[in-house]
Coordinates of C-alpha atoms in Angstrom, one line a residue:
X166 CA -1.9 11.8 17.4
X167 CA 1.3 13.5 16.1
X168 CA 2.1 14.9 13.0
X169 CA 5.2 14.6 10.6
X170 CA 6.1 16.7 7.3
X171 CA 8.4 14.6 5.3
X172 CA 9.8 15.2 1.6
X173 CA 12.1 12.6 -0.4
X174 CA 13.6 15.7 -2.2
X175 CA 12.3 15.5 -5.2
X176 CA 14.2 17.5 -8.0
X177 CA 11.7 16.9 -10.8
X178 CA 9.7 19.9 -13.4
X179 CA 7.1 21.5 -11.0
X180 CA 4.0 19.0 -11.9
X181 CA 1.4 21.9 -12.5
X182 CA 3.8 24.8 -14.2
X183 CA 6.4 22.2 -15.7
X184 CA 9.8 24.9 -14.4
X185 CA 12.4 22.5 -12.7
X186 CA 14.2 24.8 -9.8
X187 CA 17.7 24.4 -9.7
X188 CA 19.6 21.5 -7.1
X189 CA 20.5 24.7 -4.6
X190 CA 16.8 26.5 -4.7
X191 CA 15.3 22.6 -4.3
X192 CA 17.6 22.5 -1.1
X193 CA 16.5 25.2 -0.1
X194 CA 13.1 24.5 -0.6
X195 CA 13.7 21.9 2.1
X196 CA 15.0 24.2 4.5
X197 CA 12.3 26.5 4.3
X198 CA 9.8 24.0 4.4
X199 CA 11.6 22.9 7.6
X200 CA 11.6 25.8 9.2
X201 CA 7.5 26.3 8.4
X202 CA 7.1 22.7 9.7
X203 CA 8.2 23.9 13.3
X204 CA 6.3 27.4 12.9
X205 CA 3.3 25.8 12.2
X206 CA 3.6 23.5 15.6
X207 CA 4.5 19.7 13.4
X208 CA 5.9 17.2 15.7
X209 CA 8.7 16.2 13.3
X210 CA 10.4 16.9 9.8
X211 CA 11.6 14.2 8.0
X212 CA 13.7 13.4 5.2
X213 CA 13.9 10.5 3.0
X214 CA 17.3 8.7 1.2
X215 CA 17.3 7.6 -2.4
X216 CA 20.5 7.4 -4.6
X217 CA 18.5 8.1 -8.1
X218 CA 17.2 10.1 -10.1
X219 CA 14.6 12.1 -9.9
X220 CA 16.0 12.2 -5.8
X221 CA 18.7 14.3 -4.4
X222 CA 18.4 12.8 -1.2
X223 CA 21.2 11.1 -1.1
X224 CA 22.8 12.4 2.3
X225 CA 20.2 12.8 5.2
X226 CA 22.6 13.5 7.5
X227 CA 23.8 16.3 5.9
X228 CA 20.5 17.8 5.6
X229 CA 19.1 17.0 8.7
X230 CA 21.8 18.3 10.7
X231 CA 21.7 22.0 8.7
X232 CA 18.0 21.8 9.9
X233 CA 19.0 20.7 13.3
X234 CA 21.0 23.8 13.3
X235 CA 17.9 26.0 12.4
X236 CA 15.3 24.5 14.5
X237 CA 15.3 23.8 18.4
X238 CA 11.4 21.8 18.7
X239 CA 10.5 19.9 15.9
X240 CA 11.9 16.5 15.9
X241 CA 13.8 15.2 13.3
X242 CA 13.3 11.9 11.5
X243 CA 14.6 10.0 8.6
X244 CA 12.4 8.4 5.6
X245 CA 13.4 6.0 5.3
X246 CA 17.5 5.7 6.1
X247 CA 18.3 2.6 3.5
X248 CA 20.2 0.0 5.9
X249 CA 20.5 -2.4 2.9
X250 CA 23.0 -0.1 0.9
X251 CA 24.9 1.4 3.8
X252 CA 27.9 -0.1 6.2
X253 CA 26.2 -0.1 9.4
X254 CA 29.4 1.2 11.2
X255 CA 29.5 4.4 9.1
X256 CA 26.0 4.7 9.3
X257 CA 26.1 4.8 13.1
X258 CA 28.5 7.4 13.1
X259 CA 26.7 9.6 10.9
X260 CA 23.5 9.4 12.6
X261 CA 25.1 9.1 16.2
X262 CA 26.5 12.4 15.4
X263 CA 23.3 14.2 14.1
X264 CA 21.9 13.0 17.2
X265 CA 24.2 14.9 19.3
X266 CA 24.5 17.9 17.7
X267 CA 20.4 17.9 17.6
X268 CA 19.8 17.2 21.1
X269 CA 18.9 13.7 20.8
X270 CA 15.7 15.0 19.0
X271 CA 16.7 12.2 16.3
X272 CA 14.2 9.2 15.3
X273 CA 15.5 6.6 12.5
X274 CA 12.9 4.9 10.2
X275 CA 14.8 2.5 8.4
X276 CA 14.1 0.2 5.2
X277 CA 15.6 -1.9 2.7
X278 CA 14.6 1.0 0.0
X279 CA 13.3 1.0 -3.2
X280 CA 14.3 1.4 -6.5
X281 CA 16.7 -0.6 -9.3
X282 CA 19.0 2.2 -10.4
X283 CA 20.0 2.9 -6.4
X284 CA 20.7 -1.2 -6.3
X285 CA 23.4 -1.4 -8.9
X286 CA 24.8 1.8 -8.0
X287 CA 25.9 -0.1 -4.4
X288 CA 25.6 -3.5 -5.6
X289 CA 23.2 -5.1 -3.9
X290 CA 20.6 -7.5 -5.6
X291 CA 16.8 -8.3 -5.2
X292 CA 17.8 -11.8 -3.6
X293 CA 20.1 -10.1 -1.1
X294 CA 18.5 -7.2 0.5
X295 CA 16.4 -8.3 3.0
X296 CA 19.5 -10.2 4.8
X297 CA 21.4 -7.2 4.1
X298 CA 18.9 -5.1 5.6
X299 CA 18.7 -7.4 8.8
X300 CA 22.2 -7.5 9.1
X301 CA 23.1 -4.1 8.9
X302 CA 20.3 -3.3 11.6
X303 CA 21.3 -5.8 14.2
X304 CA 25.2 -4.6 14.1
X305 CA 23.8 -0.8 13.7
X306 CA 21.7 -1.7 17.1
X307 CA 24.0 -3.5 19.0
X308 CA 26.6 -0.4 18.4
X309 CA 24.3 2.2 19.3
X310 CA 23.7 -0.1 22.9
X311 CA 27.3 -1.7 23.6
X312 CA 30.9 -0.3 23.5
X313 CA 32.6 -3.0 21.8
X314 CA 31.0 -5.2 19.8
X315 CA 32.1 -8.3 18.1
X316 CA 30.3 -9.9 14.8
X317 CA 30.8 -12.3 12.4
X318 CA 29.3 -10.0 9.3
X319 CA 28.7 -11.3 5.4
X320 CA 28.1 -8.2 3.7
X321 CA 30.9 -6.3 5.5
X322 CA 34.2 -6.9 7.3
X323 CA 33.4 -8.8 10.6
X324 CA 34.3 -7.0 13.7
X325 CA 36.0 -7.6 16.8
X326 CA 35.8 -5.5 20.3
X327 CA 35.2 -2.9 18.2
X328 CA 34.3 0.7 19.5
X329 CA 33.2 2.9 17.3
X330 CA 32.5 6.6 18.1
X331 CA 31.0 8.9 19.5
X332 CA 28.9 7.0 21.8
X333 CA 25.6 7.8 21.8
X334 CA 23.2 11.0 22.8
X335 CA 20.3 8.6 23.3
X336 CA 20.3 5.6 24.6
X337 CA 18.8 4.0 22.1
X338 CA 17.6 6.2 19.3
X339 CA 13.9 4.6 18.3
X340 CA 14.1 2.9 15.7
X341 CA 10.7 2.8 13.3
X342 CA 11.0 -0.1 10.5
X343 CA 9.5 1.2 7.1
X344 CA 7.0 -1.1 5.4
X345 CA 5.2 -0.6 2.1
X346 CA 4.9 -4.3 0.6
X347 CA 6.4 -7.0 1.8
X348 CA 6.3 -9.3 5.3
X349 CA 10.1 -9.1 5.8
X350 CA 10.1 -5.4 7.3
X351 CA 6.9 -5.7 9.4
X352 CA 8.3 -9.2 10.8
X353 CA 11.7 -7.4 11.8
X354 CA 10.3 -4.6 13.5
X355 CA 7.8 -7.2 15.7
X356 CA 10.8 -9.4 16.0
X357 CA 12.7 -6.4 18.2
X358 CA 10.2 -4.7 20.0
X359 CA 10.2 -1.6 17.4
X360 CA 7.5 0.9 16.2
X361 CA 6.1 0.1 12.2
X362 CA 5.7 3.4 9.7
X363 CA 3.7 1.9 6.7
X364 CA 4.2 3.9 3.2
X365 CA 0.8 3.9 2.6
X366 CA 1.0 5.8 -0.8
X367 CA 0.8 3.8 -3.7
X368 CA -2.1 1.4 -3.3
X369 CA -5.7 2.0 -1.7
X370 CA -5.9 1.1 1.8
X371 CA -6.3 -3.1 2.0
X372 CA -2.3 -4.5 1.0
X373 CA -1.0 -2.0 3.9
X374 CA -3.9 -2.6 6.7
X375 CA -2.6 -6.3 5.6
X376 CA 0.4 -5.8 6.2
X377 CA -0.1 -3.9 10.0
X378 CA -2.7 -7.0 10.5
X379 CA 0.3 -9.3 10.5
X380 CA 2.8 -6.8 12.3
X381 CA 0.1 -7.1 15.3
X382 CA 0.4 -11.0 15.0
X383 CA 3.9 -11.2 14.9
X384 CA 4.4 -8.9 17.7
X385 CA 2.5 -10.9 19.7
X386 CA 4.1 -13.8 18.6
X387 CA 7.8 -12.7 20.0
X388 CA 6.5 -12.3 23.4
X389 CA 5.5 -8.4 23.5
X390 CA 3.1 -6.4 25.4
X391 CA 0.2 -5.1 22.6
X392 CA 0.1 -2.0 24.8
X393 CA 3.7 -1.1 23.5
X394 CA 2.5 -0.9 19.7
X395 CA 3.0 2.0 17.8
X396 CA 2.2 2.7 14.3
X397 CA 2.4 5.4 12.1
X398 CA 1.1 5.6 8.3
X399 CA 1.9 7.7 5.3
X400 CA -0.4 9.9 3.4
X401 CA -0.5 10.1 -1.0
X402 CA -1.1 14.2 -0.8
X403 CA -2.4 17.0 1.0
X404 CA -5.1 20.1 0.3
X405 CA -7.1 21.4 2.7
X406 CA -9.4 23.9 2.0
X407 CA -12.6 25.6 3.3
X408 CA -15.1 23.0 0.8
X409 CA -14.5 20.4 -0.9
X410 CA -14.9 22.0 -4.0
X411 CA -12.5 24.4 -3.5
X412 CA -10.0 21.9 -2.3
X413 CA -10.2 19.8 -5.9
X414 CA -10.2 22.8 -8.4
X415 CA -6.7 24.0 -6.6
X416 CA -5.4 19.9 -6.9
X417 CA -6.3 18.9 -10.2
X418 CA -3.4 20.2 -11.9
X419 CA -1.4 18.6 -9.3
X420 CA -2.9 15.4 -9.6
X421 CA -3.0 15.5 -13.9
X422 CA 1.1 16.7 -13.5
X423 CA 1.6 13.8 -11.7
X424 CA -0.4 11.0 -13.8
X425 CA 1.2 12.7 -16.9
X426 CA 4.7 11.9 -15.1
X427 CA 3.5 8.4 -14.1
X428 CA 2.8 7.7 -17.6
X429 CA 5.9 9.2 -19.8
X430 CA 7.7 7.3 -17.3
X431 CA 6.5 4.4 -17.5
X432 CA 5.1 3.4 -14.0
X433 CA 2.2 2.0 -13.0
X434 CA -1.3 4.3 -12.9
X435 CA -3.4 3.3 -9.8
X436 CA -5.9 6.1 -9.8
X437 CA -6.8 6.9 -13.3
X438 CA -8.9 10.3 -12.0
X439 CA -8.8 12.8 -8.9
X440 CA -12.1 11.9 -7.5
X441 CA -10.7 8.2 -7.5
X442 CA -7.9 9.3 -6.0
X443 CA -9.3 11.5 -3.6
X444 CA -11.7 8.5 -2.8
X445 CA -9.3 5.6 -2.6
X446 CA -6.2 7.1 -1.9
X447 CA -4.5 8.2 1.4
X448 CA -4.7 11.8 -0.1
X449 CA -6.3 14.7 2.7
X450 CA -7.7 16.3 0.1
X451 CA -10.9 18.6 1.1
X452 CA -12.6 20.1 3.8
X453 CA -11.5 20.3 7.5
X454 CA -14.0 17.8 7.7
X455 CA -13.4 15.6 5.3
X456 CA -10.3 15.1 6.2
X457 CA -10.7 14.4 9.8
X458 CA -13.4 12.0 8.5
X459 CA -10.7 10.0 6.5
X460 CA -8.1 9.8 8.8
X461 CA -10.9 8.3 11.2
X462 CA -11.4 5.8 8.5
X463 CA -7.7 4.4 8.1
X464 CA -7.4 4.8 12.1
X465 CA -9.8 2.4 12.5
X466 CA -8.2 -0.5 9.7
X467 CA -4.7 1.3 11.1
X468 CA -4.5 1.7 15.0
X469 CA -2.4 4.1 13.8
X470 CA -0.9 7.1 16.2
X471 CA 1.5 8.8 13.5
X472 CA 0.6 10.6 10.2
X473 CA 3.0 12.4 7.8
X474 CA 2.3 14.5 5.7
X475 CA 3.8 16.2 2.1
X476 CA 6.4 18.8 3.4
X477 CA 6.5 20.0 -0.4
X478 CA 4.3 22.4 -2.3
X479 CA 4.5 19.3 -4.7
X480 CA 2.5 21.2 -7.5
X481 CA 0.7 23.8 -5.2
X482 CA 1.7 27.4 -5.4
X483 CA 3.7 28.6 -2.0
X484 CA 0.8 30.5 -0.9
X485 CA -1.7 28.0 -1.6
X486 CA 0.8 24.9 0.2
X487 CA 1.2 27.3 3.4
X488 CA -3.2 28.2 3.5
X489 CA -3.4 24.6 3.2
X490 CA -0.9 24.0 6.0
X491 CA -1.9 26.2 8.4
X492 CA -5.8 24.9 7.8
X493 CA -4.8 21.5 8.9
X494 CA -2.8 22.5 11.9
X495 CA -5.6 24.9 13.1
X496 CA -8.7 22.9 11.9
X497 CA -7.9 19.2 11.5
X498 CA -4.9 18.6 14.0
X499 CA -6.6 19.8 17.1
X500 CA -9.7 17.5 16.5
X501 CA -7.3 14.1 15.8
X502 CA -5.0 15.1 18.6
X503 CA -7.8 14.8 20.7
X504 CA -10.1 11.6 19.4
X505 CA -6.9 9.7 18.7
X506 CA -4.1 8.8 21.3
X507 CA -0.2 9.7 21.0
X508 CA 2.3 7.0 20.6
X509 CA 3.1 5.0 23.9
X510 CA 6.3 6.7 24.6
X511 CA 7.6 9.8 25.3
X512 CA 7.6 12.5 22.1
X513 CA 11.7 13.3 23.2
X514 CA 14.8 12.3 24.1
X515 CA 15.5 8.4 24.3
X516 CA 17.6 8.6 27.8
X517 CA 19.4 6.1 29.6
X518 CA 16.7 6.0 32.4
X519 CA 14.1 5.0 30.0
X520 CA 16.1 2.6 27.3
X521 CA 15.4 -0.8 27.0
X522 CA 17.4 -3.3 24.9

């Protein structure tokens, strides 16, 4: 099993002390947490794209490629890069770029993302999304794979024998297709061949095991080996500590921050309590044990071989974030590395010798 730390970048008031850092500390934040990610021996960093508040992580590529420039392991991963708002064409040249200047250590999870306010801001509607999201991944995959390409677009201007640079590092990048609710994501990753990353966040565990149920089906269904599945799941929060006990007292303010957020903001409470939470979440919150116990539980509805995890103190104090950090990658990683298998490909470059289109 491998191991992600991810963070949107949230730029919201701490949820336990209520002090907001400034945008450049935040950033920095991110960096650091980065950099600890690859100390601590995580198989990949990622970071997310939103274009709304309370986000600033509007420009992955930037950020990615300043912790490209700072790490030499960890791989580096977007979550999720928002196909629906973005021009494929420029898309591919940011990322194509990133994945050069990283060393083709580079893996895309894509999406039609979420969120009203990021919607208007680029135009796109409910109704239109999905086909914009489809779109914008077939031309950004043919690109990556062919040096001129020819489409007849709708959502941008069509394109004949067009090359667009630089060609690419790998050949192709992986490509994971984010999923947290509906069909339309899990069907297009089965439809090409491509790995599934479910949100698993939000809800308790049934809508997303749903949801991987019918990416198995599907995959089948287009004519692909079940051997070549990979799946990877989110997780809702992280503590580890030496008991349980311990473990909730340090994550209650966290967990009461957040609910008071949820509620002045006016979004939907799923977990009205921490044990609840802790119970029917995806949270790791607890003992080395407990944890390992849990991800054994969603392993078995998942067939999962990916976890991230929160990359953010998120609440926690620095020191308490780090312990917490370290626990799992000396305690709890070791264990699922060994009960549960890796993906079914290579954890590295995407090279010419092993691409398939």
């Amino acid at each position: 099993m491998k191991f992600l730390a991810i963070t949107l970048i949230v730029h919201r008031p701490d949820p336990a002390t209520g002090v907001r850092k400034s945008t450049q500390d935040r950033f920095r934040e991110v960096l650091d947490n980065a950099l600890l990610a690859e100390e601590l021996g995580f198989d990949g960093f990622g970071v997310g794209e939103r274009h709304e508040r309370p986000f600033i992580s509007s420009s992955p590529t930037v950020v990615l490629s300043h912790v490209a420039a700072l790490t030499r392991r960890i791989r580096l991963f977007t979550a999720v890069t928002t196909l629906s708002l973005l021009d494929p064409v420029r898309a591919y040249e940011d990322y194509a770029t990133l994945d050069h200047l990283s060393g083709g250590r580079l893996d895309l999870i894509i999406g039609k993302g979420n969120g009203a306010a990021q919607r208007e801001l680029f135009h796109v509607t409910p109704e239109d999304q999905w086909e914009r999201n489809a779109e914008s991944y077939e031309v950004f995959r043919r690109i990556w794979r062919q040096d001129k390409v020819t489409a007849a677009t709708r959502f941008r201007p069509e394109l004949t024998d067009a090359e667009v640079w630089p060609r690419p590092y790998q050949q192709p990048v992986r490509v994971w297709h984010g999923s947290a609710t509906s069909k339309e994501s899990v069907d297009l990753a089965a439809r090409y061949g491509d790995p599934l990353f479910s949100a698993n966040v939000t809800h308790p565990i049934e809508p997303y095991a749903e949801l991987i149920r019918h990416y198995r089906e599907r995959w089948e269904h287009y004519g692909h080996d079940p051997a070549g599945i990979a799946v990877g799941a989110g997780t809702a929060g992280l503590y580890v500590a030496r008991t349980s006990q311990e473990a909730l007292a340090a994550y209650r303010p966290v967990f009461e921050g957040n609910l008071a957020f949820q509620r002045q903001a006016g979004l939907p409470v799923v977990f009205e309590t921490l044990e609840d939470f802790v119970a029917r979440s995806s949270a790791l919150i607890g003992s080395p044990q407990q944890v390992i116990d849990k991800v054994h539980r969603y392993h078995e509805r998942f067939g999962h071989t990916v976890v991230h995890l929160h990359a953010d103190a998120g609440g926690l104090t620095d020191t308490r974030h780090r312990d917490s950090l370290e626990l799992f990658q000396s305690a709890v990683a070791p264990v699922l590395r060994k009960d549960i298998p890796d993906p079914p490909f290579a954890w590295g470059p995407v090279l010419p010798e092993a691409a398939h289109v």
